[in-house]
mmCIF file of C-alpha atoms in Angstrom:
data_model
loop_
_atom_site.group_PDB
_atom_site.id
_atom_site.type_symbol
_atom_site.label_atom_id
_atom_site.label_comp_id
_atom_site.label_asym_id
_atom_site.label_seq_id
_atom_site.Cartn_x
_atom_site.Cartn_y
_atom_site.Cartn_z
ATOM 1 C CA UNK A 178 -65.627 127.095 0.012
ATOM 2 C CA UNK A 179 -68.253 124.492 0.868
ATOM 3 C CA UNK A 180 -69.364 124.192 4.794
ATOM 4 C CA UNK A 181 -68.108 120.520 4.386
ATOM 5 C CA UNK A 182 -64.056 121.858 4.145
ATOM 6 C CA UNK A 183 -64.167 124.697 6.287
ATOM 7 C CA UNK A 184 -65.387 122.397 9.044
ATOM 8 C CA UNK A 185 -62.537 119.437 8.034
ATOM 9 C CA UNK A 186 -59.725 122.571 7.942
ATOM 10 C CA UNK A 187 -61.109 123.753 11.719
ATOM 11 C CA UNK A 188 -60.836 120.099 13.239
ATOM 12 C CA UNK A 189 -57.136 119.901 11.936
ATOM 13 C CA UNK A 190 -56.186 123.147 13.030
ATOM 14 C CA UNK A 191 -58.108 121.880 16.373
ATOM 15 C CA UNK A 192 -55.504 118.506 16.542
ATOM 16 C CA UNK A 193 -52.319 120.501 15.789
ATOM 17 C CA UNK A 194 -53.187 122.898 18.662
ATOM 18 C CA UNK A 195 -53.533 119.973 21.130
ATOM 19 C CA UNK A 196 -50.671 117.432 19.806
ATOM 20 C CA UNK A 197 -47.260 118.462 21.664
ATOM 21 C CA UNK A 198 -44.043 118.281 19.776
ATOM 22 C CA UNK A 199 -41.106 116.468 21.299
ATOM 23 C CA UNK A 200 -38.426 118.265 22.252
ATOM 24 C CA UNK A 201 -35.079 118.812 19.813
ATOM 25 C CA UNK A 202 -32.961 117.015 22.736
ATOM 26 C CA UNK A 203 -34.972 113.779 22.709
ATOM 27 C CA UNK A 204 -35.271 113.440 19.055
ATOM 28 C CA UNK A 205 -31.286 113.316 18.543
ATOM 29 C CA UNK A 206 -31.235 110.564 20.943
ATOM 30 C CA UNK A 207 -33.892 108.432 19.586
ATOM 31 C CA UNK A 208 -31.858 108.874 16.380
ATOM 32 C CA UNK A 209 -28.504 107.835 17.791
ATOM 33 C CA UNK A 210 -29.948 104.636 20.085
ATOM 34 C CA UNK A 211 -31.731 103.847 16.220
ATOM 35 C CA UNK A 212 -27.838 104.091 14.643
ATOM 36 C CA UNK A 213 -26.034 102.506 17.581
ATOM 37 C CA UNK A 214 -28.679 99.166 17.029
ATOM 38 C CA UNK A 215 -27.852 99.205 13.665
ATOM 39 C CA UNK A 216 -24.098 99.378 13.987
ATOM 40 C CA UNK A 217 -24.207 96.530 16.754
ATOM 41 C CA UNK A 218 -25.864 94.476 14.986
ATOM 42 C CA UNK A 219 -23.537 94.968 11.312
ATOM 43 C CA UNK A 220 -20.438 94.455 13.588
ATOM 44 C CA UNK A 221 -22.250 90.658 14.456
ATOM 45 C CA UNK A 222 -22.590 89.658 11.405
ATOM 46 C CA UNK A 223 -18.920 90.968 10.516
ATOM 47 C CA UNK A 224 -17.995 88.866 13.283
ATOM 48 C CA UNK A 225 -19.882 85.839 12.759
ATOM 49 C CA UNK A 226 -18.727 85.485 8.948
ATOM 50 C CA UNK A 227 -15.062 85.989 9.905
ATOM 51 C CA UNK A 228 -15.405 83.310 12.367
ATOM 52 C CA UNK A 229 -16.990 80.803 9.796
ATOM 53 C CA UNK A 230 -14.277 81.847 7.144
ATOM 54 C CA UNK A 231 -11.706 81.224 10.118
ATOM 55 C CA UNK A 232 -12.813 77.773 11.138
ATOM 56 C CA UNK A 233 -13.499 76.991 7.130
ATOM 57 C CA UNK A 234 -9.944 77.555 6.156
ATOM 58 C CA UNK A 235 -8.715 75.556 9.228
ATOM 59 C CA UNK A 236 -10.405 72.603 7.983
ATOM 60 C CA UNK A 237 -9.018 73.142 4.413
ATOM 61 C CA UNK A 238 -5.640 73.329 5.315
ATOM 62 C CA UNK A 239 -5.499 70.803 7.712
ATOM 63 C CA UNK A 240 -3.826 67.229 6.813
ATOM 64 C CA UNK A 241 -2.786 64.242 7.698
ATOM 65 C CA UNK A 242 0.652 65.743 9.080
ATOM 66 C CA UNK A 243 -1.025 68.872 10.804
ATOM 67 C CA UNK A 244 -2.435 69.152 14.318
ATOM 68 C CA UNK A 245 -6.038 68.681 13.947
ATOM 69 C CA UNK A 246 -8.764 71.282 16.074
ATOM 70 C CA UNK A 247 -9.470 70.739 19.709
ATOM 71 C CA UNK A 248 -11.666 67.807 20.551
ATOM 72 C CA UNK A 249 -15.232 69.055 21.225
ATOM 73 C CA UNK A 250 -16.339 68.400 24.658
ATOM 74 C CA UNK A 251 -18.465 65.082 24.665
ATOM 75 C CA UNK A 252 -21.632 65.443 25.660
ATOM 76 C CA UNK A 253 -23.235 63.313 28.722
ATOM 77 C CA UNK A 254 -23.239 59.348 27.828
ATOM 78 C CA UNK A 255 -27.289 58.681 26.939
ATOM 79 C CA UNK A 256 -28.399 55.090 27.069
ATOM 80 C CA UNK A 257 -29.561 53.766 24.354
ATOM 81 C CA UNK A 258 -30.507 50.051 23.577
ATOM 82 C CA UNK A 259 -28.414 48.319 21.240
ATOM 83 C CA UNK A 260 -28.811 47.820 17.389
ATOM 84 C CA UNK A 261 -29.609 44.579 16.375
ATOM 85 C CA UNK A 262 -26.905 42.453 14.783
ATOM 86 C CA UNK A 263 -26.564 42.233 11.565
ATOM 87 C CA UNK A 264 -27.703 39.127 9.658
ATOM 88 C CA UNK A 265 -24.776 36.641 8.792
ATOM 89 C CA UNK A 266 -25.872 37.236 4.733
ATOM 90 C CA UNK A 267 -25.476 41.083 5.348
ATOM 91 C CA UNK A 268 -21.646 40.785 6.993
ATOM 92 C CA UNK A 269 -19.238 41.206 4.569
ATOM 93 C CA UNK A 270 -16.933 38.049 4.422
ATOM 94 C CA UNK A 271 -13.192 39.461 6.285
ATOM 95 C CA UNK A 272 -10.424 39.557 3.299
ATOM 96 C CA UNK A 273 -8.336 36.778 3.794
ATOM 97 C CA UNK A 274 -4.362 37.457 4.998
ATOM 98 C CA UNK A 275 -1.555 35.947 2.506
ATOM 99 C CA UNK A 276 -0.396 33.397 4.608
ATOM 100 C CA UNK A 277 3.408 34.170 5.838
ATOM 101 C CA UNK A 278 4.553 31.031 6.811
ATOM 102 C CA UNK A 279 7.348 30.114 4.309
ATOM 103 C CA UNK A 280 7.127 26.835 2.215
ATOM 104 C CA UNK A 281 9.561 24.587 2.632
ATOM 105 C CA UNK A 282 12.481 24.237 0.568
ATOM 106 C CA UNK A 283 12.208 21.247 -2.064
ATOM 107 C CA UNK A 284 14.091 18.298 -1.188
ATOM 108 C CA UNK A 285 17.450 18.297 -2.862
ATOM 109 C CA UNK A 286 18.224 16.599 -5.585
ATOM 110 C CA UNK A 287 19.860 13.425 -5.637
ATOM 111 C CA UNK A 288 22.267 12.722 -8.093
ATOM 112 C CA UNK A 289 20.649 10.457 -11.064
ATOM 113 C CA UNK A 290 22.625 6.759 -11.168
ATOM 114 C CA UNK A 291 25.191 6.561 -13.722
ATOM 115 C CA UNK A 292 24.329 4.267 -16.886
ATOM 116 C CA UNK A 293 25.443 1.025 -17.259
ATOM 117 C CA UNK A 294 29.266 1.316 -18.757
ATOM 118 C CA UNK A 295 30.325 -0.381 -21.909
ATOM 119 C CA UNK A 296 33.733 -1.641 -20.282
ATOM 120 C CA UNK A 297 34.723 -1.768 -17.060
ATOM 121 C CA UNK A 298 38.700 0.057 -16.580
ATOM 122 C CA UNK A 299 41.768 -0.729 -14.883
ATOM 123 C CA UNK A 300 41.811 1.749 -12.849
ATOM 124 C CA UNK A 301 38.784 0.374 -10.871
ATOM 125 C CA UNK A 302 40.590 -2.726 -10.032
ATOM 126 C CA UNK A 303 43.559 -3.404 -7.385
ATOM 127 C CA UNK A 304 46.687 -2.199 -8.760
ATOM 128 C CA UNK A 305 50.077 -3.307 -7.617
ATOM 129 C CA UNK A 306 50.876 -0.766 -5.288
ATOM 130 C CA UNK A 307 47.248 -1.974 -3.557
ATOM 131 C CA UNK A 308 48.608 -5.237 -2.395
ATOM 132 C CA UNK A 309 50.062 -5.573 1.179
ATOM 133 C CA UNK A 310 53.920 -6.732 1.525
ATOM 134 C CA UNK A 311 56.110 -7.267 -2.002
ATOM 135 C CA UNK A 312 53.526 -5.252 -3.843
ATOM 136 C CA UNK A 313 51.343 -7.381 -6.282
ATOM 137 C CA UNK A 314 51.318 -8.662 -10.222
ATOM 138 C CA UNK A 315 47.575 -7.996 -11.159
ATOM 139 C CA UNK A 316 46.092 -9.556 -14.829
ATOM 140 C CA UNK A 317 42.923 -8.805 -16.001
ATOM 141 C CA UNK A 318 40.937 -11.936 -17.054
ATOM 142 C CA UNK A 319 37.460 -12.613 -18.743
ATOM 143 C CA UNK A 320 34.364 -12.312 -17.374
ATOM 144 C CA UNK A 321 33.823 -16.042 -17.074
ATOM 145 C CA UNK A 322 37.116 -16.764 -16.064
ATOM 146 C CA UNK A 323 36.424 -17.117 -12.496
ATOM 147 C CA UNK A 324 32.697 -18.513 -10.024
ATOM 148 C CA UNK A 325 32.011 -16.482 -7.782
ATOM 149 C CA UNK A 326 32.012 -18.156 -3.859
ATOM 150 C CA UNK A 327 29.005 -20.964 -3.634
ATOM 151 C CA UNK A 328 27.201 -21.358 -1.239
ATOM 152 C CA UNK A 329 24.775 -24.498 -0.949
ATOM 153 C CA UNK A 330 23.219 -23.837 -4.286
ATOM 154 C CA UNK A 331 21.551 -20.123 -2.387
ATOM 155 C CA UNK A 332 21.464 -17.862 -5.829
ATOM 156 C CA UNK A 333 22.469 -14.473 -5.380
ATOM 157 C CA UNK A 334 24.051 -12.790 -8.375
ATOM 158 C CA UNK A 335 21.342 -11.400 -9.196
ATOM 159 C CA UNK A 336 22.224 -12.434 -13.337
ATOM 160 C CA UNK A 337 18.508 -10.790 -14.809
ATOM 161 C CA UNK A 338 19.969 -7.053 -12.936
ATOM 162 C CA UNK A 339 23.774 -7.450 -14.074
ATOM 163 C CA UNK A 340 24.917 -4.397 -17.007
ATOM 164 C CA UNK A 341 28.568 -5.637 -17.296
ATOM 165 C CA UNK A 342 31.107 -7.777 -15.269
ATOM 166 C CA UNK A 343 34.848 -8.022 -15.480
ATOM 167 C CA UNK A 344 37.478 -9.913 -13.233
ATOM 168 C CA UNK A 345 41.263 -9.433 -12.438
ATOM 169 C CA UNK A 346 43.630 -12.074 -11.087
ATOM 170 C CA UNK A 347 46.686 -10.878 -8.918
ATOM 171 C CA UNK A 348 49.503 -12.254 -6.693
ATOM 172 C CA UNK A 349 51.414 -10.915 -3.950
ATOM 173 C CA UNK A 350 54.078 -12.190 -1.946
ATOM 174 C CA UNK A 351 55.150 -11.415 1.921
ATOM 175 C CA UNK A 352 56.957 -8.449 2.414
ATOM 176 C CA UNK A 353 59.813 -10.841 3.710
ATOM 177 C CA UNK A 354 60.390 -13.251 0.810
ATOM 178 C CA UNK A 355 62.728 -13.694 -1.723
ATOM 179 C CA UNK A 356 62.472 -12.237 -5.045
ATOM 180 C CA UNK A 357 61.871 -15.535 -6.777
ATOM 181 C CA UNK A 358 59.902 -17.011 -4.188
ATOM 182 C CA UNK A 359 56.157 -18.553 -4.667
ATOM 183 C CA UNK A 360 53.409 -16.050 -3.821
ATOM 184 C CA UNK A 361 51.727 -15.556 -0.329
ATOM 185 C CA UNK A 362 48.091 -15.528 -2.242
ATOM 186 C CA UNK A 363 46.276 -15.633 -5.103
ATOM 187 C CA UNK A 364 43.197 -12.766 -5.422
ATOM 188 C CA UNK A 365 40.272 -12.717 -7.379
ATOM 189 C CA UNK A 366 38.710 -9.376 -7.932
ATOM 190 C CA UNK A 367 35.161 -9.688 -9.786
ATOM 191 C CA UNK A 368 33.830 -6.315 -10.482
ATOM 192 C CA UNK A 369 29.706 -5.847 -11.450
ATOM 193 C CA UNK A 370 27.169 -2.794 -12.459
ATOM 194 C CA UNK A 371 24.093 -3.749 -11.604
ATOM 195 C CA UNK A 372 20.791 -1.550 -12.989
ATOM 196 C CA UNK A 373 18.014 -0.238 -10.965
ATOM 197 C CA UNK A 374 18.653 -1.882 -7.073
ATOM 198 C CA UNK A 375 20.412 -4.943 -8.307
ATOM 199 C CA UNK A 376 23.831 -4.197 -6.345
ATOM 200 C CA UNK A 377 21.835 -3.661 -2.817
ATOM 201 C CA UNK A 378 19.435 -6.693 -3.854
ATOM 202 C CA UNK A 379 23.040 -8.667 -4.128
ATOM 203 C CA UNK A 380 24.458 -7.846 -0.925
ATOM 204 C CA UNK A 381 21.001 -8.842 0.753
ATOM 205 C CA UNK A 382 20.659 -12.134 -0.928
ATOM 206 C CA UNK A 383 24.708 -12.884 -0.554
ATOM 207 C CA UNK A 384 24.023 -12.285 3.504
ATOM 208 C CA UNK A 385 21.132 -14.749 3.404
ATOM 209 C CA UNK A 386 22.916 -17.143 1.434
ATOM 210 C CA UNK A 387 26.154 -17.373 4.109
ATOM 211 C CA UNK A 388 23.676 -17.455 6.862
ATOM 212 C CA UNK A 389 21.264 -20.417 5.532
ATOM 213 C CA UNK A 390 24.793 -22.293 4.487
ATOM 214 C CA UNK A 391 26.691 -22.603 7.791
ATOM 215 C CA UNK A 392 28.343 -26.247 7.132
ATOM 216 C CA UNK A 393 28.635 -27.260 3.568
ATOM 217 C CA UNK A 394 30.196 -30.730 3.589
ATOM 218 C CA UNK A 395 33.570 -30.390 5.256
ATOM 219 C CA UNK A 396 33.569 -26.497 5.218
ATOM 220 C CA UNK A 397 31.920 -24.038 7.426
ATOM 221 C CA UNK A 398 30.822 -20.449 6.077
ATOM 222 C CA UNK A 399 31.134 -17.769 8.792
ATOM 223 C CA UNK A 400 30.052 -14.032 8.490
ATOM 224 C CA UNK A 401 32.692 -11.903 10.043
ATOM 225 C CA UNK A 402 30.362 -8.802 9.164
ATOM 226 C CA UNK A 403 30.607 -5.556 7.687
ATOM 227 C CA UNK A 404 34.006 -4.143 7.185
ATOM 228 C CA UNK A 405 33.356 -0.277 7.379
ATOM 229 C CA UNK A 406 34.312 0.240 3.494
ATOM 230 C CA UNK A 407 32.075 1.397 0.670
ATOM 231 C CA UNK A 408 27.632 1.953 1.132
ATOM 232 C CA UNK A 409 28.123 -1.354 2.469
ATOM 233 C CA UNK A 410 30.071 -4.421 2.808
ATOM 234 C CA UNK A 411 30.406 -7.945 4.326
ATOM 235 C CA UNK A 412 33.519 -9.893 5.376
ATOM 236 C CA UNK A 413 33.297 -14.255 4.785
ATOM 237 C CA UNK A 414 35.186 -16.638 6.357
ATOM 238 C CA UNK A 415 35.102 -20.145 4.612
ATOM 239 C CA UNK A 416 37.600 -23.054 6.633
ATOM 240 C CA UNK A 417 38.149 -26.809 6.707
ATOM 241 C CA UNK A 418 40.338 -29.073 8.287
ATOM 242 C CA UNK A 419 44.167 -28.475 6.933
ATOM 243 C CA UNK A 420 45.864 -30.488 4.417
ATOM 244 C CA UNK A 421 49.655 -31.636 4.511
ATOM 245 C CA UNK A 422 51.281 -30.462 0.480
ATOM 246 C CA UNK A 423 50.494 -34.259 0.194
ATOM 247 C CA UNK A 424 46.783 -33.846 0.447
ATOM 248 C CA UNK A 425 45.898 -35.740 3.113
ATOM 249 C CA UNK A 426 44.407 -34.227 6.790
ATOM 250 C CA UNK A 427 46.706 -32.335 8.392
ATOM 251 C CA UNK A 428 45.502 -34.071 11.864
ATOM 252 C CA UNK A 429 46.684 -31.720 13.810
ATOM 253 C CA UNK A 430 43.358 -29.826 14.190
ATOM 254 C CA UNK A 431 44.560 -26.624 12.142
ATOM 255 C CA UNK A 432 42.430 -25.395 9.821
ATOM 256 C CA UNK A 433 42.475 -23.862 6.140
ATOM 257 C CA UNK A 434 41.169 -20.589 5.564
ATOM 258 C CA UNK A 435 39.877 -18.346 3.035
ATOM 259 C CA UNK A 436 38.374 -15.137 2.921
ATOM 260 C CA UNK A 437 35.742 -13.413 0.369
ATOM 261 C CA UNK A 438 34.875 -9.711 1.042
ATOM 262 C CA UNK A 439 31.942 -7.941 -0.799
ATOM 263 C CA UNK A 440 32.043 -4.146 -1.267
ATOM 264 C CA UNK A 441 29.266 -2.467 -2.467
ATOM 265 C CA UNK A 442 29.633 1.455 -3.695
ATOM 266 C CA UNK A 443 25.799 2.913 -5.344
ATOM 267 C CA UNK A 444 24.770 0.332 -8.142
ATOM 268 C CA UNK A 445 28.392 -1.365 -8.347
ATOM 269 C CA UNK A 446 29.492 -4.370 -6.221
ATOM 270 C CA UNK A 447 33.265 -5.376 -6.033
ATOM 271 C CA UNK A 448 34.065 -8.755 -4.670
ATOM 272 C CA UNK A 449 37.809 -9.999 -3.284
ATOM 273 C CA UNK A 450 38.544 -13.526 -2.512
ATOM 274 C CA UNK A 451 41.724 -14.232 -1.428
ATOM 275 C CA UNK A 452 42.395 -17.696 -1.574
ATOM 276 C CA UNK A 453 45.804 -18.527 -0.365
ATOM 277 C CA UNK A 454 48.271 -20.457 -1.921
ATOM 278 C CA UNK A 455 47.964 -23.926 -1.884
ATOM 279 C CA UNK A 456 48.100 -25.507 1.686
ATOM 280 C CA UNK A 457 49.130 -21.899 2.736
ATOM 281 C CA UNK A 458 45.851 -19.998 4.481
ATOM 282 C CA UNK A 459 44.611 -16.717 3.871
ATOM 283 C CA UNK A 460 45.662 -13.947 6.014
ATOM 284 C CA UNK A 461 42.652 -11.876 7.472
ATOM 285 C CA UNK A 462 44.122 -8.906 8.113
ATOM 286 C CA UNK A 463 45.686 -8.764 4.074
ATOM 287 C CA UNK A 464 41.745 -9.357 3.191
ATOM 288 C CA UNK A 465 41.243 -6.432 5.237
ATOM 289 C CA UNK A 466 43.648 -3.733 3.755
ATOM 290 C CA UNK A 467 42.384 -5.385 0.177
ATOM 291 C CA UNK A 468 39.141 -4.021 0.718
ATOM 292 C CA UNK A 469 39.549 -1.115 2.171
ATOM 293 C CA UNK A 470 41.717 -0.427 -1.243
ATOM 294 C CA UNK A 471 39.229 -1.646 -3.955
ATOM 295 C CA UNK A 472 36.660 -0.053 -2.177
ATOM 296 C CA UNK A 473 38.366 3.319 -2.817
ATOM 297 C CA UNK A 474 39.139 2.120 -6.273
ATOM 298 C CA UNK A 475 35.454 1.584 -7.242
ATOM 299 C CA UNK A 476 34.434 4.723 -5.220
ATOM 300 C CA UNK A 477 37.121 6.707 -7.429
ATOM 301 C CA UNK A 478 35.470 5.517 -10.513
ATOM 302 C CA UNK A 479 31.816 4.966 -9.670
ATOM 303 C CA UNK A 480 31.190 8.161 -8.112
#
């Protein structure tokens, strides 16, 4: 063996002798505080990966109808300055709202006017039963059989609007007379259906035309007004002096009257005259219950 190794083998054996083993004692302990370190620290991470898997499976499960986690404590307020607004081109424009106000119902419907008939019937004249005492004899007559009431030349039939036109004569006698006795009065009924506004157009222009006609020669017109029957209607008073059955002036200063009454119902216009009999005046109140019945004779039919 060189001198080299023997002297490397003698400085080894020389580092043994002097290095001191630790005891038996101490080297299980530094073995088990090694182990315990590891353990604590596996049982961490056990811990900390159960908690995460805990808190993970909370969130999964939780919904809209489930109790959500305990707010987090907030932290202390820090000031901060403000974000500048956004520029009007950037804002979204807000979604309008459906209005909810209701519209309003559509007007209803009037009724369209009836078209002009081709004949005009009985049954929307007087009838017998209409007049006021003895009951009445009514004949229908021609359209031209009878003028309506003049007054100083004012035009108001209103001819261009006029569909159709009939007319019915009829007498009556007082509720007191005699069988064979002469009538009370003779009555005109003239019946018209007027297109478009023709009938209201005639009851305006038949006002004006009684007003702007107050003393035709020896007669006076008077407007008695409206008689509450039909849309609308008008009551006319026409007098003069009385006559003795021998046609002269009665002198006595009692006068002669007759009565025209003018029912309108929508586009038709009835009118009544009742003219008396001879020297015998018109009674107002007969005039009266005459119109109240043709108006409800024209309504019947009309509407």
């Amino acid at each position: 063996m060189s001198n080299d190794l023997e002297r490397a083998f003698a400085s080894l054996s020389a580092d043994a002798d002097r290095a001191q083993l630790a005891p038996a004692r101490a080297v299980r302990r530094r073995g088990d505080r090694q182990t315990l370190s590891r353990a604590v620290a596996g049982a961490a991470a056990v811990i900390v990966l159960v908690t995460g898997v805990t808190v993970g499976a909370r969130m999964v499960l939780a919904g809209p109808d489930r109790d959500e986690p305990p707010p987090v404590p907030a932290a202390s307020p820090t000031l901060t300055s403000p974000s500048p607004s956004p520029s009007p081109s950037a804002v979204a424009p807000a979604r309008s709202t459906p209005s909810t106000t209701s519209k309003s119902s559509p007007p209803p419907e009037t009724p369209e006017t009836p078209e002009i008939p081709s004949s005009i019937p009985a049954r929307a004249f007087l009838q017998a039963s209409d007049a006021p005492g003895e009951g009445g004899t009514p004949e229908r007559q021609g359209a031209g059989d009878h003028d309506l009431p003049e007054f100083c030349g004012n035009g108001y039939e209103q001819r261009g609007d006029l569909g159709i036109r009939a007319t019915q004569l009829m007498y009556y006698r007082s509720a007191d007379a005699p069988p064979d006795s002469t009538p009370k009065s003779a009555v005109f009924e003239d019946i018209m259906v007027f297109r478009g506004d023709g009938a209201e157009q005639f009851m305006d222009d038949l006002r004006a035309a009684v007003r702007d006609c107050p003393s035709p020669k020896n007669d006076k017109n008077v407007s008695r007004g409206p008689l509450g029957a039909g849309d609308e209607s008008l009551l006319i008073e026409r007098n003069h002096p009385a006559m003795t059955d021998e046609g002269v002036p009665a002198g006595d200063g009692s006068l002669h009257r007759v009565y025209f009454s003018a029912i309108r119902v929508g586009d038709a216009v009835a009118v009544v005259s009742d003219t008396g009999w001879e020297s015998g005046s018109a009674d107002r109140a007969d005039t009266e219950h005459l119109a109240a019945r043709a108006a409800i004779r024209l309504e019947n039919w009309r509407k």
